[in-house]
Short mmCIF file of C-alpha atoms and ligand atoms in Angstrom, two decimals:
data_model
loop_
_atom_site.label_atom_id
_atom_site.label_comp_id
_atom_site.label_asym_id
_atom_site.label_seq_id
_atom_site.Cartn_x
_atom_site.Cartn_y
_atom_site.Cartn_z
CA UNK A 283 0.00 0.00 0.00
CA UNK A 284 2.80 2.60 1.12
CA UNK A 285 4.47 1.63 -2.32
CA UNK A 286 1.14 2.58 -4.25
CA UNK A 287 1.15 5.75 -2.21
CA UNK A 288 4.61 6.96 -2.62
CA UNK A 289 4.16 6.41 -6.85
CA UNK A 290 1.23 8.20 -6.48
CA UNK A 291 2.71 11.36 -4.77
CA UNK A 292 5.64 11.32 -6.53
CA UNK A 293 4.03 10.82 -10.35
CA UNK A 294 1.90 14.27 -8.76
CA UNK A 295 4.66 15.73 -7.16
CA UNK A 296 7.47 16.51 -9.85
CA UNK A 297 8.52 19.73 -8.34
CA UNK A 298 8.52 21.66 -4.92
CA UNK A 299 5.11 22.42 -3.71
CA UNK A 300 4.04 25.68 -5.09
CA UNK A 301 1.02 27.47 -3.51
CA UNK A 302 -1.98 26.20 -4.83
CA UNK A 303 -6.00 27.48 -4.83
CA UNK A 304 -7.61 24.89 -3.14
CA UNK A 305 -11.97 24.74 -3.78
CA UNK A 306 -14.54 26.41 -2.24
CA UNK A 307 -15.45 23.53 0.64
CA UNK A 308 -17.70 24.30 3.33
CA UNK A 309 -17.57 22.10 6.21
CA UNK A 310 -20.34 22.25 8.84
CA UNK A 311 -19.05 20.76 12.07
CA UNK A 312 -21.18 19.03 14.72
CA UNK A 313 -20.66 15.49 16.89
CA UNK A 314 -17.63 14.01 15.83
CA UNK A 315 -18.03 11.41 13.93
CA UNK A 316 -17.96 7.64 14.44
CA UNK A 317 -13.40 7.18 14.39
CA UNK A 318 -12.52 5.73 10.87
CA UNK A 319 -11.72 1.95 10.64
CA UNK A 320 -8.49 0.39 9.30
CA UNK A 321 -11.45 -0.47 6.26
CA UNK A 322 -12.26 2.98 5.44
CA UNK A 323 -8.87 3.87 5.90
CA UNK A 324 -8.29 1.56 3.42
CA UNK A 325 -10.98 2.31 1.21
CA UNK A 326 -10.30 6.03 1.16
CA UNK A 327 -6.45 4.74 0.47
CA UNK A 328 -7.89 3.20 -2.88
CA UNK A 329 -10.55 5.76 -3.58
CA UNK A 330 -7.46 8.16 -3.76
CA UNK A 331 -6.34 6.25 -6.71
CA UNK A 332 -9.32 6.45 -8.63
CA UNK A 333 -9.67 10.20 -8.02
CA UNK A 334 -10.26 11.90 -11.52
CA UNK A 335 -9.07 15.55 -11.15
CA UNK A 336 -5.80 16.04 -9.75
CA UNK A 337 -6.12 17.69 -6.34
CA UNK A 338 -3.04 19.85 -6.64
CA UNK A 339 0.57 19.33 -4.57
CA UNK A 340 -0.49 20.61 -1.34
CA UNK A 341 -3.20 18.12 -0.95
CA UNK A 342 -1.09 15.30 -2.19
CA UNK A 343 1.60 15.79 0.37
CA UNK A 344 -0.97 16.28 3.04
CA UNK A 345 -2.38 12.78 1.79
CA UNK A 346 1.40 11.71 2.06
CA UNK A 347 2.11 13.18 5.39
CA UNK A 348 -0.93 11.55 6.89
CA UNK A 349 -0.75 8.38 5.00
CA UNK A 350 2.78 7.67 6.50
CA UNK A 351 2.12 8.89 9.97
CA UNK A 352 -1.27 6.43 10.34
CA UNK A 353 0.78 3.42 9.02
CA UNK A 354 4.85 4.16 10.10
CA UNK A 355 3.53 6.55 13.10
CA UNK A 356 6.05 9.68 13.67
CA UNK A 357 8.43 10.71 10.99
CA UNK A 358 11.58 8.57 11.92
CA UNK A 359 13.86 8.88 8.71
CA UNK A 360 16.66 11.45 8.38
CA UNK A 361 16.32 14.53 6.09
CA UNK A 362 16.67 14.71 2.43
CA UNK A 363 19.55 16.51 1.24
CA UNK A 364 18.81 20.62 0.19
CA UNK A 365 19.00 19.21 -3.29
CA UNK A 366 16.48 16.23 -3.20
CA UNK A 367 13.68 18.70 -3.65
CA UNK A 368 10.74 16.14 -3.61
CA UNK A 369 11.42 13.99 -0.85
CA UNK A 370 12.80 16.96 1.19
CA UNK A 371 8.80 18.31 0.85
CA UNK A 372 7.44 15.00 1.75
CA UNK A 373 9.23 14.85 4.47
CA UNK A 374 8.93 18.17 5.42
CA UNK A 375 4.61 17.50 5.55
CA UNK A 376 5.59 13.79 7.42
CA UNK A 377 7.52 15.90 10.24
CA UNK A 378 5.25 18.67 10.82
CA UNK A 379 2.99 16.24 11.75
CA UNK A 380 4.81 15.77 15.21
CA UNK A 381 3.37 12.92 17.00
CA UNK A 382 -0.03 13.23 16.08
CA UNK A 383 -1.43 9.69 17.37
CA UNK A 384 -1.75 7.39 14.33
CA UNK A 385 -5.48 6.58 15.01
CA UNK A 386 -5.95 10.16 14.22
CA UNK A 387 -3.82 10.38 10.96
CA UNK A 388 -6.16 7.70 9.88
CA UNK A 389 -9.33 9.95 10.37
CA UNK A 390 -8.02 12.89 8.99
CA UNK A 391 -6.84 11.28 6.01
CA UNK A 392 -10.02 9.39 5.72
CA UNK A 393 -11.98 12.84 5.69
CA UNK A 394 -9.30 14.66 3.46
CA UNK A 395 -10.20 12.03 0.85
CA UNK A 396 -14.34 12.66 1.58
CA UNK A 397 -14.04 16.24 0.89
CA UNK A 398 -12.04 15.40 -2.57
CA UNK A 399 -14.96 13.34 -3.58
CA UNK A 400 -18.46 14.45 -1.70
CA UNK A 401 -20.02 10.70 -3.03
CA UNK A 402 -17.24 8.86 -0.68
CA UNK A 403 -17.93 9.77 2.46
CA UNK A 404 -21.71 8.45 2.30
CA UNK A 405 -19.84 5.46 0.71
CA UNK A 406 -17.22 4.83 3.60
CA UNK A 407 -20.17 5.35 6.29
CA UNK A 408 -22.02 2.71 4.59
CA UNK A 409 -19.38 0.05 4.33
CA UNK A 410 -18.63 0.52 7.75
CA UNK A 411 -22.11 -0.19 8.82
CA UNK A 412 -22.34 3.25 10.62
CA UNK A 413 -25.32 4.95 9.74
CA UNK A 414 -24.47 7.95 11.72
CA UNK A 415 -26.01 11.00 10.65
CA UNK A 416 -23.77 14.12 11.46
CA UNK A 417 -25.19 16.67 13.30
CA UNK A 418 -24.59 20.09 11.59
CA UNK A 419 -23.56 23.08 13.84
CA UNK A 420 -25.34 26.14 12.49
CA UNK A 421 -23.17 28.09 15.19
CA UNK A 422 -20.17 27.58 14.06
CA UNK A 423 -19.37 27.67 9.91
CA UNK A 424 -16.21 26.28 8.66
CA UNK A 425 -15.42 27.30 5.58
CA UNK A 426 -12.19 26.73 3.35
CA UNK A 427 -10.84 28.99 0.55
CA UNK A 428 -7.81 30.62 -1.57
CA UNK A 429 -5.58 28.73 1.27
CA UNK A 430 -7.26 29.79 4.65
CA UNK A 431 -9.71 28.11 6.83
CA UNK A 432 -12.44 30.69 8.34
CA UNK A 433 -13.88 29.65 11.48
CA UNK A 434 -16.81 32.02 11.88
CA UNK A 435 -19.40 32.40 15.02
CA UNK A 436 -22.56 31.86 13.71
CA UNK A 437 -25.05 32.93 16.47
CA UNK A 438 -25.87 36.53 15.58
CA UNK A 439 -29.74 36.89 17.73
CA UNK A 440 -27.23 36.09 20.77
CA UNK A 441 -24.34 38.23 19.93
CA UNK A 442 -22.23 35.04 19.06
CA UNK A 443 -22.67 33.50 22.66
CA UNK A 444 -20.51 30.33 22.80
CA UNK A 445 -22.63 27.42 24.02
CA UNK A 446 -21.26 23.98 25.23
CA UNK A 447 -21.82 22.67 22.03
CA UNK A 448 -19.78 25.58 20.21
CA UNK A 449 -16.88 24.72 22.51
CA UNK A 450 -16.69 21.39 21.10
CA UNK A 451 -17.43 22.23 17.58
CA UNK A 452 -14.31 24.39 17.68
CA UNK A 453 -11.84 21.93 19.29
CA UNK A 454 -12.96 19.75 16.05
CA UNK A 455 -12.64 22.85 13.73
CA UNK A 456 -9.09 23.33 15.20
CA UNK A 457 -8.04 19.81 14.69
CA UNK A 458 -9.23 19.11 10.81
CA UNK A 459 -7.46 23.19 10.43
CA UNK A 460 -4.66 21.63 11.93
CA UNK A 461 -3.69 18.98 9.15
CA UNK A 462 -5.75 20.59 6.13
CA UNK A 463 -4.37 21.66 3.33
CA UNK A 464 -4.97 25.49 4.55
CA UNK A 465 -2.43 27.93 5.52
CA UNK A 466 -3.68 30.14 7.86
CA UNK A 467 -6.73 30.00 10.15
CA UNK A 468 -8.92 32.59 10.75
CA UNK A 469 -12.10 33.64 13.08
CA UNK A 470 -14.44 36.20 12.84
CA UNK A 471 -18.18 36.55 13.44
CA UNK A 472 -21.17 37.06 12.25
CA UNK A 473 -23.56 39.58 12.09
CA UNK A 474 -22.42 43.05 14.49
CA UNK A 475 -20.79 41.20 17.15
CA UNK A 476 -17.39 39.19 17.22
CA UNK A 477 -18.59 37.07 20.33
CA UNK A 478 -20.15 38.47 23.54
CA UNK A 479 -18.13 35.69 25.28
CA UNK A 480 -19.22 32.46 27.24
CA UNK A 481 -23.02 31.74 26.54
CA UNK A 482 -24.59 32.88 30.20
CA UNK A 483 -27.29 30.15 30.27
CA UNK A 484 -24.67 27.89 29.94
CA UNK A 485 -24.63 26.29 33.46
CA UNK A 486 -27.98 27.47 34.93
CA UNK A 487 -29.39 25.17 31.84
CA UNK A 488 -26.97 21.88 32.26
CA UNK A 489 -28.82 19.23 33.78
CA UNK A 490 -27.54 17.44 36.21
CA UNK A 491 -26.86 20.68 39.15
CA UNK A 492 -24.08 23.46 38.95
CA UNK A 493 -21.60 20.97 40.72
CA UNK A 494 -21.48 18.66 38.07
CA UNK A 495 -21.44 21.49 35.12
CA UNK A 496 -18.68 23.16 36.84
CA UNK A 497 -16.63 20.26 36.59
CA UNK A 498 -17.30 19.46 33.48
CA UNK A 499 -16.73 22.76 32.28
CA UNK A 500 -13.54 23.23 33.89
CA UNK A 501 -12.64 19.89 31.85
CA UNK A 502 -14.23 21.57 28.46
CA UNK A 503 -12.42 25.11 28.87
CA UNK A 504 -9.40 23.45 29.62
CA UNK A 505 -9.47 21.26 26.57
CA UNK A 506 -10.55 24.19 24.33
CA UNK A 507 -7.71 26.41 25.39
CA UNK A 508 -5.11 23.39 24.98
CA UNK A 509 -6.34 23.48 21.31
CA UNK A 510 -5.38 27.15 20.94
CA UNK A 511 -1.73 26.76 22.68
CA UNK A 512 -1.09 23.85 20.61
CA UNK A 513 -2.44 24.63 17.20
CA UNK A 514 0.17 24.51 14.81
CA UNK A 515 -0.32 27.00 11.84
CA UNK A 516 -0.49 30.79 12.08
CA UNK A 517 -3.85 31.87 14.01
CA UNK A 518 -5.78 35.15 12.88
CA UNK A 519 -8.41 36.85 14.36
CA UNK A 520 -11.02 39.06 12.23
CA UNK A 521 -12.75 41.19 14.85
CA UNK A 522 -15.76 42.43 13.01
CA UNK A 523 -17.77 43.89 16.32
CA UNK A 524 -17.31 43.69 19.76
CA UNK A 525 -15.16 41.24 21.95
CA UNK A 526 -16.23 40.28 25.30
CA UNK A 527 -15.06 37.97 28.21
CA UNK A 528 -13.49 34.49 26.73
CA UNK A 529 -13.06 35.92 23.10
CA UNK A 530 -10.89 39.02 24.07
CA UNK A 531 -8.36 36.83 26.40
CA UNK A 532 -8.33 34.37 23.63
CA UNK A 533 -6.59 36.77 21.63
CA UNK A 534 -3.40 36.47 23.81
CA UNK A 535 -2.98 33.05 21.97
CA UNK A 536 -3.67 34.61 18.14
CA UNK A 537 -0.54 35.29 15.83
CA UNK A 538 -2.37 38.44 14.84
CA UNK A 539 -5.47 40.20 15.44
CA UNK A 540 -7.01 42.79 13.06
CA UNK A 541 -9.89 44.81 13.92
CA UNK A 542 -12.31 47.18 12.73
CA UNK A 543 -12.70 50.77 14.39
CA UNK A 544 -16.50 49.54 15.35
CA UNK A 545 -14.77 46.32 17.68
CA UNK A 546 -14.46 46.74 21.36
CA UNK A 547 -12.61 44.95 24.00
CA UNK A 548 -14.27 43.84 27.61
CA UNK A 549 -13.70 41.16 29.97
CA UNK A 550 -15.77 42.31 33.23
CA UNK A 551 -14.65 39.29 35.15
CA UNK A 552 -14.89 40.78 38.39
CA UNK A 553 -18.56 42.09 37.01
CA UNK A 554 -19.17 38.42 37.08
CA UNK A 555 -17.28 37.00 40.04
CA UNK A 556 -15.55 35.29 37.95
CA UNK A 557 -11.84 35.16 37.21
CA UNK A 558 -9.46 35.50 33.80
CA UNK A 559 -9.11 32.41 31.29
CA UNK A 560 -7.08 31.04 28.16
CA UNK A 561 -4.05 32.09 29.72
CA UNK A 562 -4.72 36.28 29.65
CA UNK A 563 -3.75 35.87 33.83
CA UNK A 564 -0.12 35.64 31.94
CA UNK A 565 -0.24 36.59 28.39
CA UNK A 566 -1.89 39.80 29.21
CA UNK A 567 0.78 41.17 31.63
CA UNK A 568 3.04 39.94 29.12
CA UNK A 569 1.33 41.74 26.20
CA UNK A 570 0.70 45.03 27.36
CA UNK A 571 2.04 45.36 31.10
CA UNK A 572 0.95 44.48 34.25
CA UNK A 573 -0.93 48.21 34.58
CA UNK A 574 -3.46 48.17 31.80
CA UNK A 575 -3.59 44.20 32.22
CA UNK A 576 -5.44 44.99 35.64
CA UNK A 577 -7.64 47.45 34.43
CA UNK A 578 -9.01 45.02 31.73
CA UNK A 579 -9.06 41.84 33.90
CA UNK A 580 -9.62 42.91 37.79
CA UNK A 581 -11.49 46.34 36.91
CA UNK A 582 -13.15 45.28 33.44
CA UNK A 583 -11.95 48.63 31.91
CA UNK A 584 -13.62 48.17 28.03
CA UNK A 585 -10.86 49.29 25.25
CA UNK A 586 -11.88 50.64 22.14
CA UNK A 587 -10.06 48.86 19.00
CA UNK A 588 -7.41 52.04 19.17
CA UNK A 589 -6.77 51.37 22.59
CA UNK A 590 -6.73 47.90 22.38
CA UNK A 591 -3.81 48.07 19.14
CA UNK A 592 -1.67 51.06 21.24
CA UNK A 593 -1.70 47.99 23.91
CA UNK A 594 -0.17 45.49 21.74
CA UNK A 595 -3.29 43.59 22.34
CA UNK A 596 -4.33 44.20 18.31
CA UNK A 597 -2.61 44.36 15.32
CA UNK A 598 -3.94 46.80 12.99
CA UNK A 599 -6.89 48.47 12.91
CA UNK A 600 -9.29 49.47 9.51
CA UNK A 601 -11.95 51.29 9.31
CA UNK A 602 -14.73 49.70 9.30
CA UNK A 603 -16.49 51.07 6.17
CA UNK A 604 -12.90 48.96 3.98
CA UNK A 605 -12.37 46.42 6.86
CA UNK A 606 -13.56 43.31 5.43
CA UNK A 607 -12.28 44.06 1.89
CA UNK A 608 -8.77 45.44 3.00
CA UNK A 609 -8.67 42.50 5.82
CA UNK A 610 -9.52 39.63 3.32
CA UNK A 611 -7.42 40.67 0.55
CA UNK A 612 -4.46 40.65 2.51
CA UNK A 613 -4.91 37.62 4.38
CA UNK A 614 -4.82 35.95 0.96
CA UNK A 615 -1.36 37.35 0.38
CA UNK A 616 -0.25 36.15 3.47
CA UNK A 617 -1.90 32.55 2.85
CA UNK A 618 0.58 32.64 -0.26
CA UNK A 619 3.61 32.35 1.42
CA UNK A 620 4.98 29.16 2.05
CA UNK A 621 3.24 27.15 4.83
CA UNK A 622 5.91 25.13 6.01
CA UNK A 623 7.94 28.03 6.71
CA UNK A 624 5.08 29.91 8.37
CA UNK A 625 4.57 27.25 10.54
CA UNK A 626 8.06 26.42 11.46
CA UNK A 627 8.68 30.04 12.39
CA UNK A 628 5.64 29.84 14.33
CA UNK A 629 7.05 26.90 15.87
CA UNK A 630 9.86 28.81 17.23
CA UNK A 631 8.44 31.67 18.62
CA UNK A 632 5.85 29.45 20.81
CA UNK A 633 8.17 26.72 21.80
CA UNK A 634 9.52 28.53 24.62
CA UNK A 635 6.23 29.55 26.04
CA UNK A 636 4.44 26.06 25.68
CA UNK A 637 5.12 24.11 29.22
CA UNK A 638 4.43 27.33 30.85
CA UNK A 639 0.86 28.49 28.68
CA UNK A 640 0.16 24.74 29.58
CA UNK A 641 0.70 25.24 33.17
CA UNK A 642 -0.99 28.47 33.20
CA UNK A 643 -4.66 27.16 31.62
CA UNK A 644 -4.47 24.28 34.32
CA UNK A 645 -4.35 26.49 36.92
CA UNK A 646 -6.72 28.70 35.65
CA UNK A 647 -9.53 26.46 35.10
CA UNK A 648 -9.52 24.87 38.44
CA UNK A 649 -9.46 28.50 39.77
CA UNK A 650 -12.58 28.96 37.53
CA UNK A 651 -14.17 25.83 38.52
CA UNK A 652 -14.64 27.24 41.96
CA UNK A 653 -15.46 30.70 40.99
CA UNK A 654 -18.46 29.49 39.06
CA UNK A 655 -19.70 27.99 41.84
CA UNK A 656 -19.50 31.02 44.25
CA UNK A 657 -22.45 33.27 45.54
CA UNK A 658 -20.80 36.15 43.57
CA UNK A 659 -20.77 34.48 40.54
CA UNK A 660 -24.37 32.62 40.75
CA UNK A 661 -25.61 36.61 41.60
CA UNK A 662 -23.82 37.94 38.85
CA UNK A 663 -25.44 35.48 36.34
CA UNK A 664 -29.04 35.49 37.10
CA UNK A 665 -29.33 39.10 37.68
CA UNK A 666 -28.30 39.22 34.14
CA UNK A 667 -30.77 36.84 33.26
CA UNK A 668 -33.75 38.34 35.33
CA UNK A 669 -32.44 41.89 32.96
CA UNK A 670 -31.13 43.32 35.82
CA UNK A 671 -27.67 44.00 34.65
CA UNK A 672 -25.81 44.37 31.02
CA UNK A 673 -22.35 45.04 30.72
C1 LIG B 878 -16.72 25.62 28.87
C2 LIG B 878 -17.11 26.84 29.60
C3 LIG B 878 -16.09 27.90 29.47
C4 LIG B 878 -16.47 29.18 30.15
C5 LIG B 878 -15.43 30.23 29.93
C6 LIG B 878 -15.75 31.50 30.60
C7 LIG B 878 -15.69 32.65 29.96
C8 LIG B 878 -16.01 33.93 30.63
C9 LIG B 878 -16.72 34.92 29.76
O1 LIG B 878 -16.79 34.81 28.56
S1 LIG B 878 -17.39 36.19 30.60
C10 LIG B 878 -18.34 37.08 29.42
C11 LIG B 878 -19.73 36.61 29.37
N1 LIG B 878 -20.50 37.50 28.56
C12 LIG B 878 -21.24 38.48 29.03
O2 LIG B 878 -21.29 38.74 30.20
C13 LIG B 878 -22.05 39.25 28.02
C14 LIG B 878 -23.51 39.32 28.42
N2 LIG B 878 -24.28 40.07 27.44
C15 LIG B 878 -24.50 41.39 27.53
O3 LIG B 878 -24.12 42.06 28.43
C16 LIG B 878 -25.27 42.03 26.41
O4 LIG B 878 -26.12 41.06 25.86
C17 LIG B 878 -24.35 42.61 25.30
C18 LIG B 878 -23.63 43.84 25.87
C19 LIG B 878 -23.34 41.60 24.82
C20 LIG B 878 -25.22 43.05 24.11
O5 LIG B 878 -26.22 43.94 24.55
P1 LIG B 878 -27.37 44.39 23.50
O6 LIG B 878 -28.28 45.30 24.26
O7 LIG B 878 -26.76 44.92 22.27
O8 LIG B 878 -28.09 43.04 23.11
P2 LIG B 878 -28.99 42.09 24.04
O9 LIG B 878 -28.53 42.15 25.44
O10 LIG B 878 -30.42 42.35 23.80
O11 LIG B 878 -28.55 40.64 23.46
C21 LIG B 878 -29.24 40.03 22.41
C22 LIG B 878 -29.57 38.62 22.83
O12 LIG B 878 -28.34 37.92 23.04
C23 LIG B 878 -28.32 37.34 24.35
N3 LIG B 878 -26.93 37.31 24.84
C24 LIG B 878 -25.97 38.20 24.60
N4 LIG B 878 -24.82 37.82 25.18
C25 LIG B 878 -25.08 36.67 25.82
C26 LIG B 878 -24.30 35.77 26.60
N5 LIG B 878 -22.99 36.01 26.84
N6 LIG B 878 -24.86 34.68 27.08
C27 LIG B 878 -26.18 34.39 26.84
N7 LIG B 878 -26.98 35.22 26.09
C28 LIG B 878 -26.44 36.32 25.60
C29 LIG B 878 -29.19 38.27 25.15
O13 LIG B 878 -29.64 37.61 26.31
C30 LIG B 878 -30.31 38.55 24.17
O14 LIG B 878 -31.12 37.43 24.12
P3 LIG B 878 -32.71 37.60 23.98
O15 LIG B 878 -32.93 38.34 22.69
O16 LIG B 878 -33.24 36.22 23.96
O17 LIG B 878 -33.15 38.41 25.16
#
């Protein structure tokens, strides 16, 4: 099989990967699905061969990379020389792949072939007797063009709450962004708002008592942040609107965050009785000083997008009558430039940081885990659902 593979790539694969356009794909993300068997593995090995339109370098290597990772596991051969330009790329897309658990390189690889040929996956489901019907998430859109995968929060009569659900639609988005044949990775929101942060009703609505949500969310948030820490390819942010709680301190983790002049920034924590997450207890300090981090995260001080950029907190900010053109037609530029090298650089500058952002989110969550069981907090969150209180 690995022989039939390796002809394959290399008949496809005559030259260093250039940038290529990959299709419009939209991916709506719900339950995970049912984990591939070695017989869809194999079947999506041989449906691979009969594909009729070439896919284009990128995805080829990717369907190297993963092939050889779910059947040899880690890449464990030495480098090609600078001058064996071919196998130096294929095992360049083998080694990025770290030691992502085989059983996993078999699933992505079995849905990398699915969304080359929409009739497969309804073919693979059915062969392996699972006749699982995939919930789709209407909250969160996945969508994949010109090199970048947009991960958009789709929840616009709620200001882009995140629910429980969204949580875990996003870990899943994260993963399959991870080992696509994208670039770059970007969120944004729908509608006015970017997010307005942790969906309230969350834990007054999980059955079961506040104990047992508290854990469990504690478990979730911790799980969701590791996802940010550890993704591997450059991480943008498209604030369309306002930013508040969770979605502002994710930003810490973000390569770069552009905003429009309309976005705000607010994470009334203390408002709340509730405490910082995803890591801004130490990237915000880092980011903009340990001053201004306390008047965003103990006092909930709001920042407009100005404020928030002359903090180091944004990038750039457009205004927002040009935003979405000027944003989107650079971020295809940057999805142009060679992945690898975007992602080993990106490698670099997080390496350092990792153990402790790690360390960081652990503590953090537990901290949470207790806050959101606290009088203060309870208060805080049904007076804002009796109307009492808005930010
Ligand atoms: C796994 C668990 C991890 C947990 C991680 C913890 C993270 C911490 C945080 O994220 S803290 C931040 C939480 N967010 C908030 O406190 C925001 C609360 N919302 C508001 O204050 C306001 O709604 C607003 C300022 C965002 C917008 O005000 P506006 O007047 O413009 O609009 P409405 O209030 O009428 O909102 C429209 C409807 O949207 C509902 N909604 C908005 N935000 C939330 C939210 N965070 N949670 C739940 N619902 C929200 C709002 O209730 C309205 O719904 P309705 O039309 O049905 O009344």
């Amino acid at each position: 099989m690995a022989a039939v593979t390796w002809r394959v790539v290399r008949r496809w694969c005559p030259s260093l990967p250039q940038v290529f356009r990959f299709p419009v794909a939209q991916v709506h993300l719900g339950r995970p699905k049912m984990r591939a068997s070695q017989q869809d593995f194999e079947n999506a090995v041989n449906q691979v061969k009969l594909l009729k339109k070439d896919p284009g370098n990128q995805v080829k290597l990717q369907l190297y990379a993963l092939y050889k990772q779910a059947t040899d596991g880690p890449c464990n051969v030495s480098k090609p020389g600078v001058f064996d330009l071919v196998n130096k790329a294929k095992w360049e897309a083998w080694n990025a792949l770290g030691s992502l658990p085989k059983e996993t390189a078999r699933q992505n690889y079995v849905d990398l072939v699915s969304s080359l040929s929409p009739s497969s996956e309804a073919s693979n489901q059915g062969k392996s007797g699972a006749d699982v019907k995939v919930q789709e998430s209407k909250d969160i859109v996945v969508t994949s063009e010109d090199g970048i995968t947009k991960i958009m929060f789709n929840r616009p009569p709620k200001k882009n709450a995140i629910t429980f659900q969204m949580y875990q639609d996003i870990i899943l988005a994260l993963k399959n962004a991870s080992t696509d044949n994208s670039a770059i990775t970007v969120f944004t929101g729908a509608g006015d708002y970017y997010c307005s942060g942790n969906d309230l009703t969350n834990f007054t609505s999980a059955s079961g008592g506040m104990e047992k949500a508290a854990e469990g969310g504690a478990v979730l948030l911790r799980e969701f942040v590791n996802s940010f820490i550890d993704f591997p390819k450059p991480l943008v942010a498209v604030v369309n609107g306002p930013a508040v709680g969770i979605s502002v301190t994710l930003l810490g983790l973000f390569d770069a965050v552009y905003a429009s002049d309309k976005a705000t920034f607010h994470t009334p924590f203390s408002h709340l009785g509730q405490s910082p997450e995803a890591c801004s207890s130490y990237t915000f300090p880092k980011i903009m000083g340990s001053a201004k981090a306390t008047e965003m995260l103990l006092f909930g001080k709001k920042l407009t997008a100005r404020e928030a950029c002359a903090q180091g907190l944004v990038t750039e900010v457009f205004p927002d009558s040009t935003f979405k053109k000027e944003i989107w037609t650079r971020l295809k530029a940057y999805a142009k430039l060679p992945p690898n090298s975007m992602r080993i650089s990106k490698q670099l500058i997080r390496k350092n940081e990792k153990e402790k952002l790690h360390a960081v989110n652990a503590e953090e969550c537990s901290t949470l885990k207790e806050r959101w069981l606290s009088e203060e907090c309870i208060n805080a969150i049904m007076s804002f659902l009796s109307r009492k209180s808005k930010l």
